[in-house]
Amino acid sequence: MTIIKSHTGVWIANGNEAIGYAALHAGVDFFAHYPGSPVNGVEPHLKHLNLQHNRGIVFNDALNEHVAALSAMGASMAGARSMLVMKHVGLNIAADPLNYVGYSGVRGGMVIIVGTDPGANSSTGEEDVHWYAKQFNLPLFEPTHIQEIYDTVLEAYELSEELELPVMVFVSGLVCHNTAPLQPRLADLKDKQFGFSPNRAKYINVGESAVKNHRILIEKIALWGEQQKGAKLYGKGDASTLVITRGNTHQHVLEAVELLGLSDQVDVLNVVAVYPIPKSFMALHLPNRKQILFIEDQDGFLENQTKMELFHLLKGSVHGKDLVPAYGEITAAKVTDVLAKFMGVDYQFNALDALEVPERLGTFCEGCPHTSSYFAIEQAIPMDKRVIGGDIGCSSLPPFKADWLLCMNAGVGISQGMRPFLPHQSIISTGGDGSFFHAGLLSVMNAVQNNLPLLHVVFDNRSVAMTGHQVSASITVDYQKLLEACGVDSFTEVNAFKPLEISEVIHAKEDLLGVHVIWISGSCALIPDPVSDYRRANLYPEIHPEKCADCTLCYETLACPAIMSNNQNQFEINLDRCMRCGVCYEICPNEAIEIHQILNPNHE
Ligand code: SF4
Ligand code: SF4
C-alpha cells in the first residue's frame, strides 16, 4: 500500500493538473487515454511531470478508448497502477471491456477518469454516463473542487487495490478548467512486484464462471455501498429541508443557500461517492425532514438510487427532476432560481446572473487546411446536389458545413447507408485523421466488404488537433498502402492548400460506384512549422482594391478570418492574423490578390 505523508507547500492547479499530480503521487505506472475535452489537459501535464521526476511512466496515446481501456486493464492485471482517461462519449467506446472488467478484477490500482459535459460545451451531446457505473458495477466518485479531485484520485487507488476493482472518477468541464490552491500529499512509493498469475476462475469468463463472477461483483459492490461514507453534510443537521447534491451543483447550492438567507432552514448533503450511494451515511440524515430536494445536473442519478435503496426513509415530500431540468448546464443562477421557488423566497435576479452571451458560430483558424478543403467541396458540387456527412473534430468547428454531426465516424457510417437510396445526389463523407484511425478505417473496410458505394474525404491535418495536438497516426502509418490493402477502388492524395485541385478530384469521383478515398493533407496552422515560419517572415498577400470585383468569394465563401472588410467597404488582409497559406491567392477569380516577397535589406 502507498504511504501518504503530508506536505506543507500549497500549489496552484486546475482540475486536469490536479489529476496529473495525483497520478504522479499515487505512483501510476501506466497511462492510457483517448484525448477529449474537458480532460485533454491531463496527459500533457502528466507527461511533463514524468519527465521532470524521471518516473518512467508508460504512456499509451491510444487510437480509441476501447484499446485504451484494455491496455490499462492489462497493466493493472500485471500489478501496475494504471490510469485511463477519456471524455464522456468515449465511455461508450470503452464500454465493452469495462462491462466485464469487474468480473475478473484488477491487481494494481486502476482509476478511470471521465470528463463530463453538461451543457455540451465541448461535445456533440451531453449524454449522462453516470449510469455506466451501475452497469459496470464499479465505484464512482464525483469530486466538486480541485483539492477534492486530487484527494479523490489518490484515495481511489487505495480503494481500487482494496476492492480489486477499477474505480471511476467523473470530473466536469467546470472543475477541469477551474484553478485553485492545491495541498499535495507526497507519497513514498513502495517497490512493486509486477507479474501475472494465470487464474482461470478469475480471468476466463464464460457461461457458469461468468455468472459466478458477476454475482461476486454485485455482492462486493453492494457491501461497499452499505459501508462507504463518501458524503458530507453541511448545515446544522436538523433543518426541516434537506438538499441533496453532487458534482457541479454542490458549490452552486451552497452559494444559493447563503445568498437566499436559508442557512437555518436548509441542510445540504453532498454525495461524492455517487455510486453506489453511501447508504448507511445517507440513512442517518434522511429521516425527520419535512421536504427533500435533489439538485443534480443531467439525470436524477442520486434521486433514482435513493428512491430505490432508501425509499422507506423518505417520509416528507421529495422533489428533484420534476423541478430541476435534466438537460443543459445547471448554473448557479438556475440553482438559485429553483431553490428560491422551492423555499418560497422572493428573489429577483441580479442582471449579472442572467447575462446573455451573444451566440456565435464557430469558425476555422486563419490558414487552417479545412477552410480550403470545405471551400473545394462546395465549389465542386452545387448545394442542391451535395450531401456532406460530418464528423467530430476541428473539421466540424463551423457547424453548418456538413449536413449532420452526431458522433465519431457518423460521416462515413451514415453515408454508406444513405447512398443506395439517393442515386441522384453526391454523398460525401468527411472526417479527420484522428477519427479515421479511431474507427473510420473499419467503416471504410465495411463499405468495401459489403460493396456499398462510398466517397470518403479524410481531412488530415497531421495531428489530433481539437484536443491539444496529440500525435496523429497519419505521421507513422502508410495510410495509402493500408487503404489499398483494404481494397478501396481508388486512393487520391491532394494538398489541402490547393483548393482547385481538390475540387477537380472531388468532381471526378463524386458519382463513381465503388469505394473511393480522397486524402487531403495539410498541417494544422497551429503546429509550429519551418515552412510556415519562412512564409510569414518572407511573404505577404495583398488585395488590390482596383482589381477586386467584390465577388465575396474570399471573404464570405472561403471565410478566412484574416480577410476583413475595412471602413471603405473594401476587402483587406490583416497581416497579423494571416498565416500565408496562399489559398485566397489561389481562388481569387480576378487575380486581385498578389503575394509579395519581403525583400531582405541585407541582400538587396
Ligand atoms: S476573391 Fe478576389 S475578387 Fe473576390 S472579393 Fe476576394 S479579392 Fe475580391
Ligand atoms: S494567405 Fe489568405 S487564406 Fe491564407 S491565411 Fe492569409 S488571408 Fe487567409
Coordinates of C-alpha atoms and ligand atoms in Angstrom, one line a residue:
M1 CA 0.0 0.0 0.0
T2 CA 1.2 3.5 -0.7
I3 CA 2.1 5.6 2.4
I4 CA 0.8 9.1 2.1
K5 CA 2.6 11.8 4.2
S6 CA 1.6 15.4 4.5
H7 CA 3.4 18.1 2.6
T8 CA 3.3 21.7 3.8
G9 CA 3.5 23.5 0.4
V10 CA 0.4 24.8 -1.4
W11 CA 0.4 24.7 -5.2
I12 CA -2.0 26.2 -7.7
A13 CA -3.6 23.8 -10.2
N14 CA -6.5 23.4 -12.5
G15 CA -8.6 20.2 -12.4
N16 CA -6.6 18.4 -15.1
E17 CA -3.3 19.3 -13.4
A18 CA -4.7 18.1 -10.1
I19 CA -5.4 14.7 -11.7
G20 CA -1.9 14.7 -13.1
Y21 CA -0.3 15.4 -9.7
A22 CA -2.5 12.8 -8.1
A23 CA -1.4 10.2 -10.7
L24 CA 2.3 11.1 -10.1
H25 CA 1.9 10.9 -6.3
A26 CA -0.1 7.7 -6.4
G27 CA 2.7 6.1 -8.4
V28 CA 0.9 5.5 -11.6
D29 CA 3.0 3.2 -13.9
F30 CA 0.8 3.1 -17.0
F31 CA -1.3 5.9 -18.5
A32 CA -3.8 5.3 -21.4
H33 CA -6.2 7.7 -22.9
Y34 CA -8.0 8.9 -25.9
P35 CA -8.0 12.7 -25.9
G36 CA -11.2 14.6 -25.4
S37 CA -12.3 17.8 -23.7
P38 CA -12.6 18.6 -20.9
V39 CA -9.9 16.1 -19.7
N40 CA -7.4 16.6 -22.6
G41 CA -5.1 18.5 -20.2
V42 CA -4.3 15.5 -18.0
E43 CA -2.0 13.7 -20.5
P44 CA 0.4 16.6 -21.3
H45 CA 0.6 17.6 -17.7
L46 CA 1.5 14.1 -16.6
K47 CA 4.0 13.7 -19.4
H48 CA 5.7 16.9 -18.2
L49 CA 5.7 15.6 -14.6
N50 CA 7.0 12.2 -15.8
L51 CA 10.0 13.9 -17.5
Q52 CA 10.6 16.3 -14.6
H53 CA 10.6 13.5 -12.0
N54 CA 12.2 10.8 -14.2
R55 CA 9.3 8.5 -13.3
G56 CA 9.3 6.1 -16.2
I57 CA 5.5 6.0 -16.7
V58 CA 4.5 4.1 -19.8
F59 CA 2.1 6.1 -21.9
N60 CA -0.4 4.8 -24.4
D61 CA -1.8 7.6 -26.6
A62 CA -4.4 5.1 -27.8
L63 CA -6.2 5.3 -31.2
N64 CA -9.5 4.8 -29.4
E65 CA -11.0 4.3 -26.0
H66 CA -11.6 0.6 -26.4
V67 CA -8.0 -0.2 -26.8
A68 CA -7.0 2.3 -24.2
A69 CA -9.3 0.6 -21.7
L70 CA -8.0 -2.9 -22.5
S71 CA -4.4 -1.8 -22.2
A72 CA -5.0 -0.1 -18.8
M73 CA -6.6 -3.3 -17.6
G74 CA -3.6 -5.3 -18.8
A75 CA -1.2 -3.1 -16.9
S76 CA -3.3 -3.5 -13.7
M77 CA -3.6 -7.2 -14.2
A78 CA 0.2 -7.3 -14.2
G79 CA 0.3 -5.4 -10.9
A80 CA 1.0 -1.9 -12.2
R81 CA -1.1 1.1 -11.2
S82 CA -2.9 2.4 -14.3
M83 CA -4.9 5.5 -15.2
L84 CA -7.4 5.5 -18.0
V85 CA -8.7 8.9 -19.2
M86 CA -11.4 9.8 -21.7
K87 CA -14.4 12.1 -22.2
H88 CA -17.9 11.0 -21.5
V89 CA -18.8 9.9 -25.0
G90 CA -15.6 7.9 -25.1
L91 CA -17.0 5.7 -22.4
N92 CA -19.4 4.3 -25.0
I93 CA -16.4 3.1 -27.0
A94 CA -14.7 1.6 -23.9
A95 CA -18.0 0.1 -22.5
D96 CA -17.4 -3.3 -24.0
P97 CA -14.4 -4.3 -21.9
L98 CA -15.5 -2.1 -18.9
N99 CA -18.7 -4.1 -18.7
Y100 CA -16.7 -7.1 -17.7
V101 CA -13.5 -5.8 -16.0
G102 CA -15.3 -6.2 -12.7
Y103 CA -15.8 -9.9 -13.3
S104 CA -12.1 -10.5 -13.3
G105 CA -11.0 -7.5 -11.3
V106 CA -7.6 -5.9 -11.3
R107 CA -4.4 -6.3 -9.1
G108 CA -2.6 -3.0 -9.4
G109 CA -4.9 0.0 -8.8
M110 CA -6.8 1.2 -11.8
V111 CA -8.6 4.6 -11.9
I112 CA -10.8 5.6 -14.8
I113 CA -11.1 9.4 -15.2
V114 CA -14.1 10.6 -17.3
G115 CA -14.7 14.2 -18.3
T116 CA -18.4 15.0 -18.3
D117 CA -20.0 17.9 -20.2
P118 CA -23.4 19.0 -19.0
G119 CA -24.5 21.7 -21.5
A120 CA -22.4 20.1 -24.3
N121 CA -19.9 22.9 -24.1
S122 CA -17.2 20.9 -26.0
S123 CA -19.2 17.9 -27.3
T124 CA -21.9 16.9 -29.7
G125 CA -24.1 15.7 -26.9
E126 CA -24.5 15.9 -23.1
E127 CA -25.1 12.2 -22.5
D128 CA -25.3 11.3 -18.9
V129 CA -22.8 8.5 -18.5
H130 CA -23.3 8.0 -14.7
W131 CA -25.5 5.0 -15.5
Y132 CA -22.4 3.1 -16.7
A133 CA -21.2 2.9 -13.2
K134 CA -24.3 0.9 -12.3
Q135 CA -24.0 -1.2 -15.5
F136 CA -20.3 -1.9 -14.8
N137 CA -20.8 -2.3 -11.1
L138 CA -17.8 -0.1 -10.4
P139 CA -17.5 2.6 -7.6
L140 CA -18.0 6.1 -9.0
F141 CA -16.8 9.3 -7.4
E142 CA -17.7 12.9 -8.5
P143 CA -15.4 15.4 -6.7
T144 CA -16.6 19.0 -6.7
H145 CA -13.4 21.1 -6.4
I146 CA -9.7 21.0 -7.2
Q147 CA -8.5 19.7 -3.8
E148 CA -11.2 17.1 -3.8
I149 CA -10.2 15.9 -7.2
Y150 CA -6.7 15.4 -6.1
D151 CA -7.6 13.7 -2.8
T152 CA -10.2 11.5 -4.5
V153 CA -7.9 10.2 -7.2
L154 CA -5.2 9.4 -4.6
E155 CA -7.7 7.5 -2.4
A156 CA -9.3 5.9 -5.5
Y157 CA -6.0 3.9 -6.0
E158 CA -6.2 2.7 -2.4
L159 CA -9.8 1.6 -2.8
S160 CA -9.1 0.0 -6.2
E161 CA -6.5 -2.2 -4.7
E162 CA -8.6 -2.9 -1.6
L163 CA -11.7 -4.0 -3.7
E164 CA -9.6 -5.3 -6.6
L165 CA -11.8 -3.3 -8.9
P166 CA -11.3 -0.2 -11.2
V167 CA -12.6 3.0 -9.6
M168 CA -14.3 5.7 -11.7
V169 CA -13.9 9.4 -11.1
F170 CA -16.0 11.9 -13.1
V171 CA -15.0 15.5 -13.5
S172 CA -16.9 18.2 -15.3
G173 CA -15.6 20.9 -17.5
L174 CA -16.2 23.4 -14.8
V175 CA -13.8 21.8 -12.4
C176 CA -11.3 20.7 -15.0
H177 CA -10.8 24.3 -16.1
N178 CA -11.1 25.9 -12.7
T179 CA -7.9 26.9 -10.9
A180 CA -7.5 26.8 -7.1
P181 CA -4.8 26.2 -4.4
L182 CA -3.9 22.5 -4.0
Q183 CA -2.3 21.0 -0.9
P184 CA -0.3 18.0 -2.2
R185 CA 0.3 14.8 -0.2
L186 CA 3.6 13.3 -1.3
A187 CA 3.8 9.6 -1.5
D188 CA 6.6 7.2 -0.5
L189 CA 6.2 4.7 -3.2
K190 CA 6.9 1.1 -2.5
D191 CA 8.7 -1.2 -4.9
K192 CA 6.1 -3.2 -6.8
Q193 CA 6.3 -6.8 -7.9
F194 CA 4.9 -7.0 -11.4
G195 CA 3.7 -10.3 -12.6
F196 CA 0.7 -12.2 -13.9
S197 CA -0.5 -15.4 -12.3
P198 CA -2.9 -17.3 -14.5
N199 CA -6.2 -17.9 -12.7
R200 CA -8.9 -19.5 -14.9
A201 CA -11.7 -19.0 -12.3
K202 CA -10.9 -15.3 -12.3
Y203 CA -9.9 -14.4 -15.8
I204 CA -11.9 -16.8 -18.0
N205 CA -15.4 -15.6 -18.1
V206 CA -17.9 -17.7 -20.0
G207 CA -21.1 -19.4 -19.1
E208 CA -21.2 -20.5 -15.5
S209 CA -17.9 -18.8 -14.5
A210 CA -19.2 -15.5 -15.9
V211 CA -22.4 -15.8 -13.9
K212 CA -20.5 -16.6 -10.7
N213 CA -18.1 -13.7 -11.1
H214 CA -21.0 -11.4 -11.9
R215 CA -22.7 -12.5 -8.6
I216 CA -19.5 -11.9 -6.6
L217 CA -19.1 -8.5 -8.2
I218 CA -22.7 -7.5 -7.4
E219 CA -22.3 -8.6 -3.8
K220 CA -19.0 -6.9 -3.4
I221 CA -20.2 -3.5 -4.7
A222 CA -23.4 -3.7 -2.7
L223 CA -21.5 -4.4 0.5
W224 CA -19.1 -1.5 -0.2
G225 CA -22.1 0.8 -0.8
E226 CA -23.5 -0.1 2.6
Q227 CA -20.3 0.8 4.4
Q228 CA -18.8 3.7 2.5
K229 CA -19.1 7.2 3.8
G230 CA -18.3 9.3 0.7
A231 CA -20.6 12.2 1.5
K232 CA -20.7 15.2 3.7
L233 CA -23.4 17.1 5.5
Y234 CA -23.3 20.9 5.5
G235 CA -25.6 22.8 8.0
K236 CA -26.8 22.4 11.5
G237 CA -28.0 18.8 10.9
D238 CA -31.7 19.1 11.8
A239 CA -33.1 21.6 9.3
S240 CA -36.6 20.8 8.0
T241 CA -35.3 20.9 4.4
L242 CA -32.5 18.7 3.0
V243 CA -31.0 19.4 -0.3
I244 CA -29.0 16.5 -1.8
T245 CA -26.4 17.4 -4.4
R246 CA -23.4 16.1 -6.3
G247 CA -20.8 17.4 -8.7
N248 CA -21.1 20.9 -10.1
T249 CA -24.4 21.7 -8.4
H250 CA -23.0 21.3 -4.9
Q251 CA -21.0 24.6 -4.9
H252 CA -23.9 26.4 -6.5
V253 CA -26.3 25.1 -3.8
L254 CA -24.0 26.3 -1.0
E255 CA -23.8 29.7 -2.6
A256 CA -27.6 29.9 -3.1
V257 CA -28.4 28.9 0.5
E258 CA -26.2 31.7 1.7
L259 CA -27.5 34.2 -0.9
L260 CA -31.1 33.4 -0.1
G261 CA -30.5 33.5 3.7
L262 CA -31.6 29.9 4.2
S263 CA -28.8 28.6 6.4
D264 CA -31.2 27.9 9.3
Q265 CA -33.8 26.2 7.1
V266 CA -31.7 24.1 4.8
D267 CA -29.1 21.4 5.3
V268 CA -27.1 20.3 2.3
L269 CA -25.9 16.7 1.8
N270 CA -23.2 16.5 -0.9
V271 CA -22.5 13.0 -2.2
V272 CA -19.0 12.5 -3.6
A273 CA -19.1 8.7 -3.8
V274 CA -22.2 8.7 -6.1
Y275 CA -22.3 5.0 -7.0
P276 CA -23.3 3.1 -5.1
I277 CA -24.7 5.7 -2.8
P278 CA -23.4 5.7 0.8
K279 CA -26.5 4.0 2.2
S280 CA -25.7 4.0 5.9
F281 CA -24.5 7.6 5.9
M282 CA -27.5 8.8 4.0
A283 CA -29.8 6.8 6.2
L284 CA -28.6 8.9 9.2
H285 CA -29.6 12.2 7.5
L286 CA -32.9 11.4 5.6
P287 CA -35.3 10.9 8.5
N288 CA -37.3 13.8 10.1
R289 CA -37.1 16.1 7.1
K290 CA -40.2 17.9 6.0
Q291 CA -39.0 18.1 2.5
I292 CA -36.1 16.8 0.4
L293 CA -34.9 18.3 -2.8
F294 CA -32.3 16.7 -5.1
I295 CA -30.4 19.2 -7.2
E296 CA -28.2 17.5 -9.6
D297 CA -27.4 18.0 -13.3
Q298 CA -28.4 15.7 -16.1
D299 CA -30.4 12.7 -14.9
G300 CA -31.6 12.2 -11.3
F301 CA -28.8 9.7 -10.6
L302 CA -28.8 10.2 -6.9
E303 CA -32.6 10.7 -6.7
N304 CA -33.2 7.4 -8.6
Q305 CA -30.8 5.4 -6.4
T306 CA -32.1 6.9 -3.1
K307 CA -35.7 6.2 -4.1
M308 CA -34.7 2.6 -4.9
E309 CA -32.5 1.9 -1.9
L310 CA -33.8 4.1 0.9
F311 CA -37.4 4.6 -0.1
H312 CA -38.6 3.6 3.5
L313 CA -36.8 6.7 4.9
L314 CA -38.3 9.2 2.5
K315 CA -41.3 10.3 4.6
G316 CA -41.7 14.0 3.6
S317 CA -42.3 15.5 0.2
V318 CA -39.5 14.6 -2.2
H319 CA -38.6 16.5 -5.3
G320 CA -35.8 16.5 -7.9
K321 CA -36.2 16.1 -11.6
D322 CA -39.7 17.5 -11.5
L323 CA -38.1 20.9 -10.7
V324 CA -34.5 20.7 -11.9
P325 CA -34.0 20.3 -15.7
A326 CA -32.3 17.1 -16.9
Y327 CA -30.8 19.0 -19.8
G328 CA -28.3 21.8 -20.1
E329 CA -25.8 23.1 -17.6
I330 CA -27.4 23.7 -14.2
T331 CA -25.8 27.1 -13.5
A332 CA -25.6 29.0 -10.2
A333 CA -28.5 31.2 -11.5
K334 CA -30.7 28.2 -12.2
V335 CA -29.9 26.6 -8.9
T336 CA -30.8 29.8 -7.1
D337 CA -34.0 30.2 -9.0
V338 CA -35.1 26.6 -8.3
L339 CA -34.2 26.8 -4.6
A340 CA -35.9 30.3 -4.2
K341 CA -39.1 29.0 -5.7
F342 CA -39.0 25.7 -3.7
M343 CA -38.5 27.6 -0.4
G344 CA -40.9 30.4 -1.2
V345 CA -38.3 33.1 -1.1
D346 CA -39.0 36.2 -3.2
Y347 CA -35.7 36.6 -5.1
Q348 CA -35.0 38.9 -8.0
F349 CA -32.2 38.0 -10.4
N350 CA -29.3 40.4 -10.5
A351 CA -28.8 41.5 -14.1
L352 CA -25.4 39.8 -14.0
D353 CA -27.0 36.5 -13.1
A354 CA -28.9 36.5 -16.4
L355 CA -26.1 37.9 -18.6
E356 CA -26.7 36.6 -22.1
V357 CA -23.6 35.9 -24.2
P358 CA -24.2 36.6 -27.9
E359 CA -24.4 33.5 -29.9
R360 CA -21.5 33.0 -32.3
L361 CA -20.9 30.3 -34.8
G362 CA -17.6 28.6 -34.8
T363 CA -15.0 29.2 -37.5
F364 CA -11.8 27.8 -38.7
C365 CA -8.5 29.4 -37.8
E366 CA -6.6 31.5 -40.3
G367 CA -4.5 29.3 -42.5
C368 CA -6.5 26.2 -41.5
P369 CA -6.4 23.4 -44.1
H370 CA -10.1 22.7 -43.5
T371 CA -11.0 26.1 -44.8
S372 CA -9.6 25.3 -48.2
S373 CA -11.0 21.7 -48.2
Y374 CA -14.6 22.7 -47.5
F375 CA -14.3 25.5 -50.0
A376 CA -13.2 23.0 -52.6
I377 CA -16.1 20.6 -51.8
E378 CA -18.6 23.4 -52.0
Q379 CA -17.2 24.6 -55.3
A380 CA -17.1 21.1 -56.8
I381 CA -20.7 20.2 -56.2
P382 CA -23.7 22.5 -56.2
M383 CA -25.5 22.8 -52.9
D384 CA -28.7 21.2 -54.1
K385 CA -26.9 18.1 -55.3
R386 CA -24.4 17.5 -52.4
V387 CA -24.9 15.8 -49.1
I388 CA -22.0 16.1 -46.7
G389 CA -21.6 13.7 -43.8
G390 CA -19.8 15.4 -40.9
D391 CA -17.6 14.0 -38.2
I392 CA -16.4 15.1 -34.8
G393 CA -13.2 17.1 -34.5
C394 CA -12.0 20.5 -35.5
S395 CA -13.2 20.0 -39.1
S396 CA -16.7 20.4 -37.6
L397 CA -16.0 23.8 -35.9
P398 CA -18.2 25.8 -38.3
P399 CA -21.2 23.6 -37.5
F400 CA -23.1 24.0 -40.7
K401 CA -20.6 23.0 -43.3
A402 CA -21.8 19.4 -43.0
D403 CA -25.3 18.1 -43.1
W404 CA -25.1 16.1 -39.9
L405 CA -22.9 16.0 -36.8
L406 CA -23.5 13.2 -34.4
C407 CA -20.7 11.1 -33.1
M408 CA -17.3 9.7 -34.1
N409 CA -17.4 8.4 -37.7
A410 CA -21.0 9.3 -38.2
G411 CA -20.0 10.8 -41.6
V412 CA -18.5 7.6 -43.1
G413 CA -21.1 5.3 -41.4
I414 CA -24.3 7.1 -42.2
S415 CA -23.2 7.9 -45.8
Q416 CA -22.8 4.3 -46.8
G417 CA -26.3 3.5 -45.7
M418 CA -27.8 6.6 -47.4
R419 CA -26.1 6.4 -50.7
P420 CA -28.0 3.5 -52.2
F421 CA -31.3 5.4 -51.8
L422 CA -30.1 8.8 -53.1
P423 CA -28.8 7.9 -56.6
H424 CA -29.1 11.5 -57.9
Q425 CA -27.1 13.2 -55.2
S426 CA -23.4 13.3 -54.4
I427 CA -22.9 12.0 -50.9
I428 CA -19.5 12.8 -49.5
S429 CA -18.5 11.6 -46.1
T430 CA -15.9 13.5 -44.3
G431 CA -13.7 13.1 -41.2
G432 CA -10.4 14.0 -39.7
D433 CA -7.3 11.8 -39.4
G434 CA -8.0 11.2 -35.7
S435 CA -11.4 9.9 -36.5
F436 CA -10.2 7.8 -39.4
F437 CA -7.8 5.9 -37.1
H438 CA -10.3 5.8 -34.2
A439 CA -12.8 3.7 -36.1
G440 CA -13.2 5.2 -39.6
L441 CA -10.9 2.7 -41.2
L442 CA -13.3 -0.1 -40.1
S443 CA -16.2 1.8 -41.7
V444 CA -14.3 2.1 -45.0
M445 CA -13.5 -1.6 -44.8
N446 CA -17.1 -2.3 -44.1
A447 CA -18.1 -0.4 -47.3
V448 CA -15.6 -2.5 -49.3
Q449 CA -16.7 -5.8 -47.8
N450 CA -20.4 -5.1 -48.4
N451 CA -20.0 -3.4 -51.8
L452 CA -21.6 -0.2 -50.5
P453 CA -20.6 2.8 -52.6
L454 CA -18.7 5.5 -50.7
L455 CA -16.7 8.6 -51.3
H456 CA -14.8 9.4 -48.2
V457 CA -12.7 12.5 -47.7
V458 CA -10.1 12.5 -44.9
F459 CA -9.0 15.9 -43.6
D460 CA -5.5 15.0 -42.4
N461 CA -4.1 18.0 -40.5
R462 CA -1.3 15.8 -39.1
S463 CA -2.5 15.9 -35.5
V464 CA -5.4 15.2 -33.2
A465 CA -5.8 19.0 -33.2
M466 CA -9.0 19.6 -31.4
T467 CA -7.8 18.2 -28.1
G468 CA -4.3 19.6 -28.0
H469 CA -2.3 18.2 -30.9
Q470 CA -1.7 14.7 -29.9
V471 CA 0.4 12.8 -32.4
S472 CA -1.7 11.5 -35.3
A473 CA -1.2 8.0 -36.6
S474 CA -1.1 9.6 -40.1
I475 CA 2.5 10.5 -39.3
T476 CA 3.5 6.9 -38.6
V477 CA 1.2 4.8 -40.7
D478 CA 1.4 4.4 -44.5
Y479 CA -2.3 5.1 -45.0
Q480 CA -2.2 4.7 -48.8
K481 CA -0.8 1.2 -48.6
L482 CA -3.2 0.5 -45.7
L483 CA -6.3 1.6 -47.7
E484 CA -5.2 -0.1 -50.9
A485 CA -4.7 -3.3 -48.9
C486 CA -8.2 -2.9 -47.6
G487 CA -9.4 -3.0 -51.2
V488 CA -10.6 0.6 -51.9
D489 CA -11.2 1.2 -55.6
S490 CA -9.1 4.4 -55.6
F491 CA -7.0 6.5 -53.3
T492 CA -6.0 10.0 -54.1
E493 CA -3.9 12.3 -52.0
V494 CA -4.1 16.1 -52.5
N495 CA -2.6 19.1 -51.0
A496 CA -5.0 20.9 -48.6
F497 CA -3.8 24.3 -49.8
K498 CA -4.6 23.6 -53.4
P499 CA -8.4 24.0 -53.4
L500 CA -8.8 24.0 -57.2
E501 CA -7.0 20.6 -57.4
I502 CA -9.2 19.2 -54.6
S503 CA -12.3 20.4 -56.4
E504 CA -11.2 18.7 -59.6
V505 CA -10.6 15.4 -57.8
I506 CA -13.9 15.5 -56.0
H507 CA -15.7 16.3 -59.2
A508 CA -14.1 13.4 -60.9
K509 CA -15.1 10.9 -58.1
E510 CA -18.4 12.2 -57.0
D511 CA -20.7 9.8 -59.0
L512 CA -18.4 6.8 -59.2
L513 CA -19.6 3.5 -57.8
G514 CA -17.2 1.6 -55.6
V515 CA -15.3 2.9 -52.6
H516 CA -13.1 5.9 -53.1
V517 CA -10.9 7.8 -50.6
I518 CA -9.6 11.3 -51.1
W519 CA -6.9 12.1 -48.6
I520 CA -6.4 15.9 -48.1
S521 CA -3.1 16.6 -46.4
G522 CA -2.1 19.9 -44.8
S523 CA -0.7 20.6 -41.3
C524 CA -2.8 22.4 -38.7
A525 CA -2.0 26.1 -38.8
L526 CA -1.2 26.0 -35.1
I527 CA 1.6 23.4 -35.4
P528 CA 5.0 25.1 -35.5
D529 CA 6.3 24.6 -39.0
P530 CA 9.5 26.0 -40.5
V531 CA 7.9 26.4 -44.0
S532 CA 5.1 28.4 -42.4
D533 CA 7.6 30.4 -40.4
Y534 CA 9.6 31.1 -43.5
R535 CA 6.5 32.2 -45.4
R536 CA 5.4 34.5 -42.6
A537 CA 8.9 36.1 -42.5
N538 CA 9.3 36.5 -46.2
L539 CA 5.9 36.7 -47.9
Y540 CA 2.6 38.6 -47.6
P541 CA -0.6 38.7 -49.6
E542 CA -2.4 41.9 -50.5
I543 CA -5.8 42.5 -52.1
H544 CA -5.7 45.2 -54.7
P545 CA -9.0 47.1 -54.4
E546 CA -8.9 48.3 -58.0
K547 CA -8.8 44.7 -59.3
C548 CA -11.3 43.3 -56.7
A549 CA -14.7 42.7 -58.2
D550 CA -16.4 42.3 -54.8
C551 CA -17.4 38.7 -55.6
T552 CA -17.0 37.9 -51.9
L553 CA -15.5 34.5 -52.7
C554 CA -12.6 35.0 -50.4
Y555 CA -14.5 37.0 -47.7
E556 CA -17.8 35.0 -47.4
T557 CA -17.3 31.7 -49.2
L558 CA -13.8 30.8 -48.2
A559 CA -14.3 32.9 -45.0
C560 CA -10.7 33.0 -43.8
P561 CA -10.9 35.2 -40.6
A562 CA -7.8 37.1 -41.7
I563 CA -9.8 38.7 -44.6
M564 CA -11.8 41.7 -43.4
S565 CA -13.9 44.5 -44.7
N566 CA -12.4 47.9 -44.0
N567 CA -14.1 51.3 -43.4
Q568 CA -14.3 51.9 -47.1
N569 CA -16.1 48.5 -47.6
Q570 CA -13.0 47.1 -49.3
F571 CA -11.6 43.7 -48.5
E572 CA -8.2 43.7 -47.0
I573 CA -5.9 41.1 -45.3
N574 CA -4.9 41.5 -41.7
L575 CA -1.3 40.5 -41.9
D576 CA -1.0 40.0 -38.1
R577 CA -3.5 37.1 -38.5
C578 CA -2.7 35.9 -42.0
M579 CA -0.7 32.6 -42.0
R580 CA 0.4 33.0 -45.6
C581 CA -1.2 29.7 -46.7
G582 CA -1.9 31.3 -50.1
V583 CA -5.4 29.8 -50.5
C584 CA -7.0 33.2 -51.1
Y585 CA -4.5 33.9 -53.9
E586 CA -5.3 30.5 -55.4
I587 CA -9.1 31.1 -55.5
C588 CA -9.5 34.7 -56.5
P589 CA -11.1 34.6 -59.9
N590 CA -9.9 38.2 -60.7
E591 CA -6.3 37.9 -59.8
A592 CA -6.9 40.7 -57.3
I593 CA -4.7 39.1 -54.6
E594 CA -1.0 39.3 -55.0
I595 CA 1.7 37.6 -53.0
H596 CA 4.6 39.9 -52.3
Q597 CA 8.1 38.9 -51.4
I598 CA 9.6 40.8 -48.5
L599 CA 13.0 41.9 -49.7
N600 CA 15.7 41.3 -47.1
P601 CA 17.6 44.7 -46.9
N602 CA 20.8 42.8 -46.3
H603 CA 20.5 41.1 -49.7
E604 CA 19.3 43.9 -51.8
Ligands
SF4_1 S1 -12.0 36.7 -54.3 FE1 -10.8 38.3 -55.3 S2 -12.4 39.5 -56.4 FE2 -13.5 38.2 -55.0 S3 -13.7 39.5 -53.2 FE3 -11.9 38.4 -52.8 S4 -10.2 39.7 -53.6 FE4 -12.2 40.5 -54.5
SF4_2 S1 -3.0 33.7 -47.2 FE1 -5.1 34.3 -47.5 S2 -6.3 32.5 -47.0 FE2 -4.3 32.2 -46.1 S3 -4.4 32.9 -44.1 FE3 -3.7 34.6 -45.3 S4 -5.5 35.7 -45.8 FE4 -6.2 33.7 -45.1

